Amino acid sequence: MSETTAMKNSVNRIHVDDLDEQTYKNLIPYTSNMKTTKTFLYATIDMILRYITEMNEHDSPVIKNGLRTPAEYRKMFTFDIDDESISLYDILANCERILETTVRSGHPRFINQLSQGVDIISLVGEIITSSVNANMFTYEVAPVFNLMEESVLAHMRQCCGWSNKESLLKNGDGVLAPGGAVSNLYAVLAARHYAYPQIKKYGIQSGLHPAMVISKHCHYSMKRAAAILGIGTDHVYEVDPDESGRVSAEKMEEKILYCQQLGFSVFFVGITAGTTVFGAFDPIEDIVAVCRKYKIWLHVDGAWGGSALLSPKTKHLLQGIDKVDSFTWNPHKLMSVHLQCSTFLIRHSNVLMEANQMFAGYLFQPDKHYETSLDTGDKTIQCGRHVDILKLWLGWKARGQQGYAEHIETLLEKANFFYETISKREPFFRMVIKPPFINVCFWYIPPSLQNIDQTLPEYNERLNKIAPRIKERMMTNGTMMVGYQRLDHHPNFFRAIISNPATTKDDIIAMIDEIHELGHDL
Amino acid sequence: MSETTAMKNSVNRIHVDDLDEQTYKNLIPYTSNMKTTKTFLYATIDMILRYITEMNEHDSPVIKNGLRTPAEYRKMFTFDIDDESISLYDILANCERILETTVRSGHPRFINQLSQGVDIISLVGEIITSSVNANMFTYEVAPVFNLMEESVLAHMRQCCGWSNKESLLKNGDGVLAPGGAVSNLYAVLAARHYAYPQIKKYGIQSGLHPAMVISKHCHYSMKRAAAILGIGTDHVYEVDPDESGRVSAEKMEEKILYCQQLGFSVFFVGITAGTTVFGAFDPIEDIVAVCRKYKIWLHVDGAWGGSALLSPKTKHLLQGIDKVDSFTWNPHKLMSVHLQCSTFLIRHSNVLMEANQMFAGYLFQPDKHYETSLDTGDKTIQCGRHVDILKLWLGWKARGQQGYAEHIETLLEKANFFYETISKREPFFRMVIKPPFINVCFWYIPPSLQNIDQTLPEYNERLNKIAPRIKERMMTNGTMMVGYQRLDHHPNFFRAIISNPATTKDDIIAMIDEIHELGHDL
């Protein structure tokens, strides 16, 4: 009750009706009367509509009143679970407060993460998905969603140009995974099984010496996959990319030979289509040739850049993708689909099932009255699996191939505008590299650093501290959000990502101005 | 356009407004006008409300017109992605058709899976979650959700009785995982790291000989974890449970000794609180003693039965849980939270982080302006992670501890009613075992089998075919859904699970009658 009183003042915008007196027991199915359920759901939608409207006012804050400390949030919310229930009014009041305090990753000036934006089609997909509360593991409990996933994954493989050309490989297989890191885990697992099918049964035994060769700019989930799968991170050999973030086929081959000389058997090569920081595309076609020469599984992590396949203007960035063994591609990044929606695509039709199948009789009964190959659960590393396909399918249907092509092209155009605008702001802004894709990586150089010799170690030490300080200030103000990091020999720099269609050129200018404003006195 | 025409007839209930002429470009942020966004979201909620109302008419079908073949569904939906976009009307028409054809796992007569029901609080949680589209990996992008998760996981550990009693162990740690299978994977991974921290770096090297001992009735994900982690399924030694589905501490100890004699080092013991089929609870307290004696990690899979901790009347089923090393507990099963919401709880504070940490500098910058221990992403096997905590927290706040205690007790009472009703229907219904929990396992014995000698092999052969035939008929009719499986020497039997608060005693009687109706001529 005290919680009610405390919150009522700040959350007076909710259509309260009589929700104050009602609890979950007034909702269906605890009662058959739909009245409260209706009021409650409409109030939720009204709240969301206000949130989305407010967020799309471009000058509104990304974080209202800025990021606070845990202690402050703990004062604002009663996270503890009590014996007693709270009213439906209090439930909505808590939701309202969450929307008030949240980091608005759908805000046009949130350019901090690869996935961003709020997509109404995705939201509708998630509302339907949650209402159905289905489970992907068997055809019998989710027939339409399973067929939809099969169809969309086949379409994505078609985007990769995987067809029946080679007799040994069919059109492949795939699965939706809870994020790109898990997609990459699938890749290493599939490659391990392909090279050493006996490990599933007997474990990693002496004499195998498996090793992986990857680009140093590969996502860290590949290394972690090596840890999880019993390969060991020490047996992941990294190849240095060039200044633009791309590894060369020559260097990959050298590293493979080096591993072989050490007595290792390289079963996996990992490269990237759209690296996390630079957005660089490794030369797939060239590396395919090396991998075929040594008969090594080639995985391309296109979690970020895979969507470049969607536009005829950017497709060339993935030239050679039709010949790789597996591919990670996250619709929840460049396709505006809400978290989580990540795919793992594999050009070998049976490996995923063979690697993971456990034949659990209670779930995958062999005597079912339908074709049991429709039960996809046994090829995953999950058991129960959330329906991630509906929001993707709806989003794709709503846009068509053309809509996504346009989306990617527009984002590239904005990235280019960002780049050009920054270039005009020298010497206060300086690019780290010319953007190979949508990622725009740059330093802000405050006046205090302008006259220092850049070759002195002091320069880099001081520059290294600039981005974190600016970030701290923007988080405290809540005005915008952009990520920063060190990479290789480069001191901390900003990485701007625009994947939200809401972000305009005016936003870009405003954000560049904001960084200057926040940093010029440092 | 042809799609529009084809669907319009069957989906005339949608408030069309002018959505027929509108596309995704009429939605925010493609336009700043909120009108279409509002219409579209309200239409979605209206559709959902109709769906939920209809589903809660107890005599309505679980699958309208029954389960169809893939070919039939492919005729009903245009799964293919075209070049052109489809209208917002068509998006809703597709959603409507999905709701029409879906397997209604929220229906009171869907007793097929451990997770069932549609919970309005969860639905609201998912709507908010999707609208925010946040990512759990760092504090800076999801501060409130991270603190909420921390708090709820601590509360769950408190339910387990894990406190600071022992100097070597703090209050532990935990993470939300995409399903119980992944929670169990975390368990084996954590145990492997605890026993062999060097594997992370060096891989599984010769001379280690790791092995696991589990109950034969453990979830198959433990065996699969052994496959994934490079242990090998052959090195998972299974202990036969007794007729009630429980393993004894003595047999577990024998198996551990047996493994040791073979030269293996047992690093993991896995048992279950609420087995998948029988719902049996292994004697945790006794097995704790054995594991401590041999210094072996004890994991309890309470994906299903963990929620028994929520009622003082069932808590004793998990006696000894305060002394185990790790625990899987899925709120998306017995706590009515929508898929997915699964927890992995670990009594050792640092193992999860130590096992998984990769120090990715671009995401977990060491020079952040806040306490970086708040960034939980590096202890997971994911990178990006969906917010699964909000629906759980809201559901728990809405019910309070008392509400969930009552929920569990009501479900047990219904299971008992199911059991008693079945017992009165002998000889046509026969229990497999007396229910140790909510699972009710039984055979339907049609008149044609009544006069056959049960000791003849023919009897079991024929009985084995009964449940699949009845299931086929109920799926074709769509009247109800209950699972079946073989287990050990038992021929196919039904496993009824009631975890949906919507299911009434009348439903139970109706379902038992339905099975008789569907099976009496077999």
CSV table of N, CA, C and O in Angstrom, one decimal, chain A residues 411-455:
chain,number,residue,atom,x,y,z
A,411,LEU,N,21.2,3.5,-44.4
A,411,LEU,CA,22.1,3.6,-43.2
A,411,LEU,C,23.6,3.9,-43.7
A,411,LEU,O,24.3,4.6,-43.0
A,412,LEU,N,23.9,3.3,-44.8
A,412,LEU,CA,25.3,3.6,-45.3
A,412,LEU,C,25.5,5.0,-45.7
A,412,LEU,O,26.5,5.6,-45.5
A,413,GLU,N,24.4,5.6,-46.3
A,413,GLU,CA,24.4,7.0,-46.7
A,413,GLU,C,24.6,7.8,-45.4
A,413,GLU,O,25.3,8.8,-45.4
A,414,LYS,N,23.9,7.5,-44.3
A,414,LYS,CA,24.0,8.2,-43.1
A,414,LYS,C,25.4,8.1,-42.5
A,414,LYS,O,26.0,9.0,-42.0
A,415,ALA,N,25.9,6.9,-42.6
A,415,ALA,CA,27.3,6.7,-42.1
A,415,ALA,C,28.3,7.5,-42.8
A,415,ALA,O,29.2,8.1,-42.3
A,416,ASN,N,28.0,7.6,-44.1
A,416,ASN,CA,28.9,8.4,-45.0
A,416,ASN,C,28.8,9.9,-44.6
A,416,ASN,O,29.8,10.6,-44.6
A,417,PHE,N,27.6,10.3,-44.3
A,417,PHE,CA,27.3,11.7,-43.9
A,417,PHE,C,28.0,12.0,-42.6
A,417,PHE,O,28.7,13.0,-42.4
A,418,PHE,N,28.0,11.0,-41.7
A,418,PHE,CA,28.7,11.1,-40.4
A,418,PHE,C,30.1,11.3,-40.6
A,418,PHE,O,30.8,12.2,-40.1
A,419,TYR,N,30.7,10.5,-41.5
A,419,TYR,CA,32.1,10.5,-41.8
A,419,TYR,C,32.5,11.8,-42.4
A,419,TYR,O,33.5,12.5,-42.0
A,420,GLU,N,31.7,12.3,-43.4
A,420,GLU,CA,32.0,13.6,-44.1
A,420,GLU,C,32.0,14.7,-43.1
A,420,GLU,O,32.8,15.6,-43.1
A,421,THR,N,30.9,14.7,-42.2
A,421,THR,CA,30.8,15.8,-41.3
A,421,THR,C,32.0,15.8,-40.3
A,421,THR,O,32.5,16.9,-40.0
A,422,ILE,N,32.4,14.7,-39.8
A,422,ILE,CA,33.5,14.6,-38.9
A,422,ILE,C,34.8,15.1,-39.6
A,422,ILE,O,35.6,15.8,-39.0
A,423,SER,N,34.9,14.7,-40.9
A,423,SER,CA,36.1,15.0,-41.6
A,423,SER,C,36.3,16.6,-41.7
A,423,SER,O,37.4,17.1,-41.7
A,424,LYS,N,35.1,17.2,-41.8
A,424,LYS,CA,35.1,18.7,-41.9
A,424,LYS,C,35.5,19.3,-40.6
A,424,LYS,O,35.7,20.5,-40.5
A,425,ARG,N,35.4,18.5,-39.5
A,425,ARG,CA,35.6,19.1,-38.2
A,425,ARG,C,37.0,18.9,-37.6
A,425,ARG,O,37.3,19.0,-36.5
A,426,GLU,N,37.9,18.5,-38.5
A,426,GLU,CA,39.3,18.4,-38.1
A,426,GLU,C,39.8,19.8,-37.7
A,426,GLU,O,39.3,20.8,-38.3
A,427,PRO,N,40.6,20.0,-36.8
A,427,PRO,CA,41.4,19.0,-36.1
A,427,PRO,C,40.8,18.4,-34.8
A,427,PRO,O,41.4,17.7,-34.1
A,428,PHE,N,39.5,18.9,-34.5
A,428,PHE,CA,38.9,18.4,-33.2
A,428,PHE,C,38.4,17.0,-33.3
A,428,PHE,O,38.3,16.3,-32.3
A,429,PHE,N,38.1,16.6,-34.5
A,429,PHE,CA,37.6,15.2,-34.8
A,429,PHE,C,38.6,14.6,-35.7
A,429,PHE,O,39.0,15.3,-36.7
A,430,ARG,N,39.0,13.4,-35.5
A,430,ARG,CA,39.9,12.7,-36.4
A,430,ARG,C,39.5,11.2,-36.6
A,430,ARG,O,39.2,10.6,-35.6
A,431,MET,N,39.3,10.8,-37.8
A,431,MET,CA,38.9,9.4,-38.1
A,431,MET,C,40.1,8.5,-37.7
A,431,MET,O,41.2,8.8,-37.9
A,432,VAL,N,39.7,7.3,-37.2
A,432,VAL,CA,40.6,6.2,-36.9
A,432,VAL,C,40.9,5.5,-38.3
A,432,VAL,O,42.1,5.3,-38.6
A,433,ILE,N,39.9,5.1,-39.0
A,433,ILE,CA,40.0,4.6,-40.3
A,433,ILE,C,38.9,5.1,-41.2
A,433,ILE,O,37.8,5.5,-40.6
A,434,LYS,N,39.0,5.1,-42.5
A,434,LYS,CA,37.9,5.4,-43.3
A,434,LYS,C,36.9,4.3,-43.2
A,434,LYS,O,37.3,3.1,-43.3
A,435,PRO,N,35.6,4.6,-42.9
A,435,PRO,CA,34.7,3.5,-42.6
A,435,PRO,C,34.5,2.5,-43.7
A,435,PRO,O,34.2,2.9,-44.8
A,436,PRO,N,34.8,1.2,-43.4
A,436,PRO,CA,34.5,0.2,-44.4
A,436,PRO,C,33.0,-0.1,-44.6
A,436,PRO,O,32.6,-0.7,-45.5
A,437,PHE,N,32.3,0.3,-43.6
A,437,PHE,CA,30.8,-0.1,-43.6
A,437,PHE,C,30.1,1.0,-42.8
A,437,PHE,O,30.4,2.2,-43.0
A,438,ILE,N,29.2,0.6,-41.9
A,438,ILE,CA,28.4,1.6,-41.2
A,438,ILE,C,29.1,2.2,-39.9
A,438,ILE,O,28.8,3.3,-39.5
A,439,ASN,N,30.1,1.5,-39.4
A,439,ASN,CA,30.8,1.9,-38.2
A,439,ASN,C,31.6,3.1,-38.5
A,439,ASN,O,32.4,3.1,-39.5
A,440,VAL,N,31.5,4.1,-37.7
A,440,VAL,CA,32.3,5.4,-37.9
A,440,VAL,C,33.2,5.5,-36.6
A,440,VAL,O,32.6,5.8,-35.5
A,441,CYS,N,34.5,5.3,-36.8
A,441,CYS,CA,35.4,5.3,-35.6
A,441,CYS,C,36.2,6.6,-35.6
A,441,CYS,O,36.9,6.8,-36.6
A,442,PHE,N,36.2,7.3,-34.6
A,442,PHE,CA,36.9,8.6,-34.5
A,442,PHE,C,37.3,9.0,-33.1
A,442,PHE,O,36.8,8.5,-32.1
A,443,TRP,N,38.3,9.9,-33.1
A,443,TRP,CA,38.7,10.5,-31.9
A,443,TRP,C,38.2,11.9,-31.8
A,443,TRP,O,38.1,12.6,-32.8
A,444,TYR,N,37.9,12.3,-30.6
A,444,TYR,CA,37.7,13.7,-30.3
A,444,TYR,C,39.0,14.2,-29.7
A,444,TYR,O,39.5,13.7,-28.7
A,445,ILE,N,39.6,15.3,-30.3
A,445,ILE,CA,40.8,15.8,-29.8
A,445,ILE,C,40.6,17.2,-29.3
A,445,ILE,O,40.4,18.2,-30.0
A,446,PRO,N,40.5,17.3,-28.0
A,446,PRO,CA,40.2,18.7,-27.4
A,446,PRO,C,41.3,19.7,-27.7
A,446,PRO,O,42.5,19.3,-27.9
A,447,PRO,N,41.0,21.0,-27.6
A,447,PRO,CA,42.0,22.0,-27.8
A,447,PRO,C,43.3,21.8,-27.0
A,447,PRO,O,44.4,22.0,-27.5
A,448,SER,N,43.2,21.3,-25.8
A,448,SER,CA,44.4,21.1,-24.9
A,448,SER,C,45.4,20.1,-25.5
A,448,SER,O,46.6,20.1,-25.1
A,449,LEU,N,44.9,19.2,-26.4
A,449,LEU,CA,45.8,18.3,-27.1
A,449,LEU,C,46.3,18.7,-28.4
A,449,LEU,O,47.2,18.0,-29.0
A,450,GLN,N,45.8,19.8,-28.9
A,450,GLN,CA,46.1,20.2,-30.3
A,450,GLN,C,47.6,20.5,-30.5
A,450,GLN,O,48.1,20.2,-31.6
A,451,ASN,N,48.2,21.0,-29.5
A,451,ASN,CA,49.6,21.4,-29.7
A,451,ASN,C,50.6,20.5,-29.2
A,451,ASN,O,51.8,20.8,-29.1
A,452,ILE,N,50.2,19.3,-28.9
A,452,ILE,CA,51.2,18.3,-28.4
A,452,ILE,C,51.6,17.4,-29.5
A,452,ILE,O,50.8,17.0,-30.4
A,453,ASP,N,52.9,17.1,-29.5
A,453,ASP,CA,53.5,16.3,-30.5
A,453,ASP,C,52.8,14.9,-30.4
A,453,ASP,O,52.9,14.2,-29.4
A,454,GLN,N,52.2,14.5,-31.6
A,454,GLN,CA,51.5,13.2,-31.6
A,454,GLN,C,52.4,12.0,-31.4
A,454,GLN,O,51.9,10.9,-31.2
A,455,THR,N,53.7,12.2,-31.6
A,455,THR,CA,54.6,11.0,-31.5
A,455,THR,C,55.0,10.8,-30.1
A,455,THR,O,55.6,9.7,-29.8
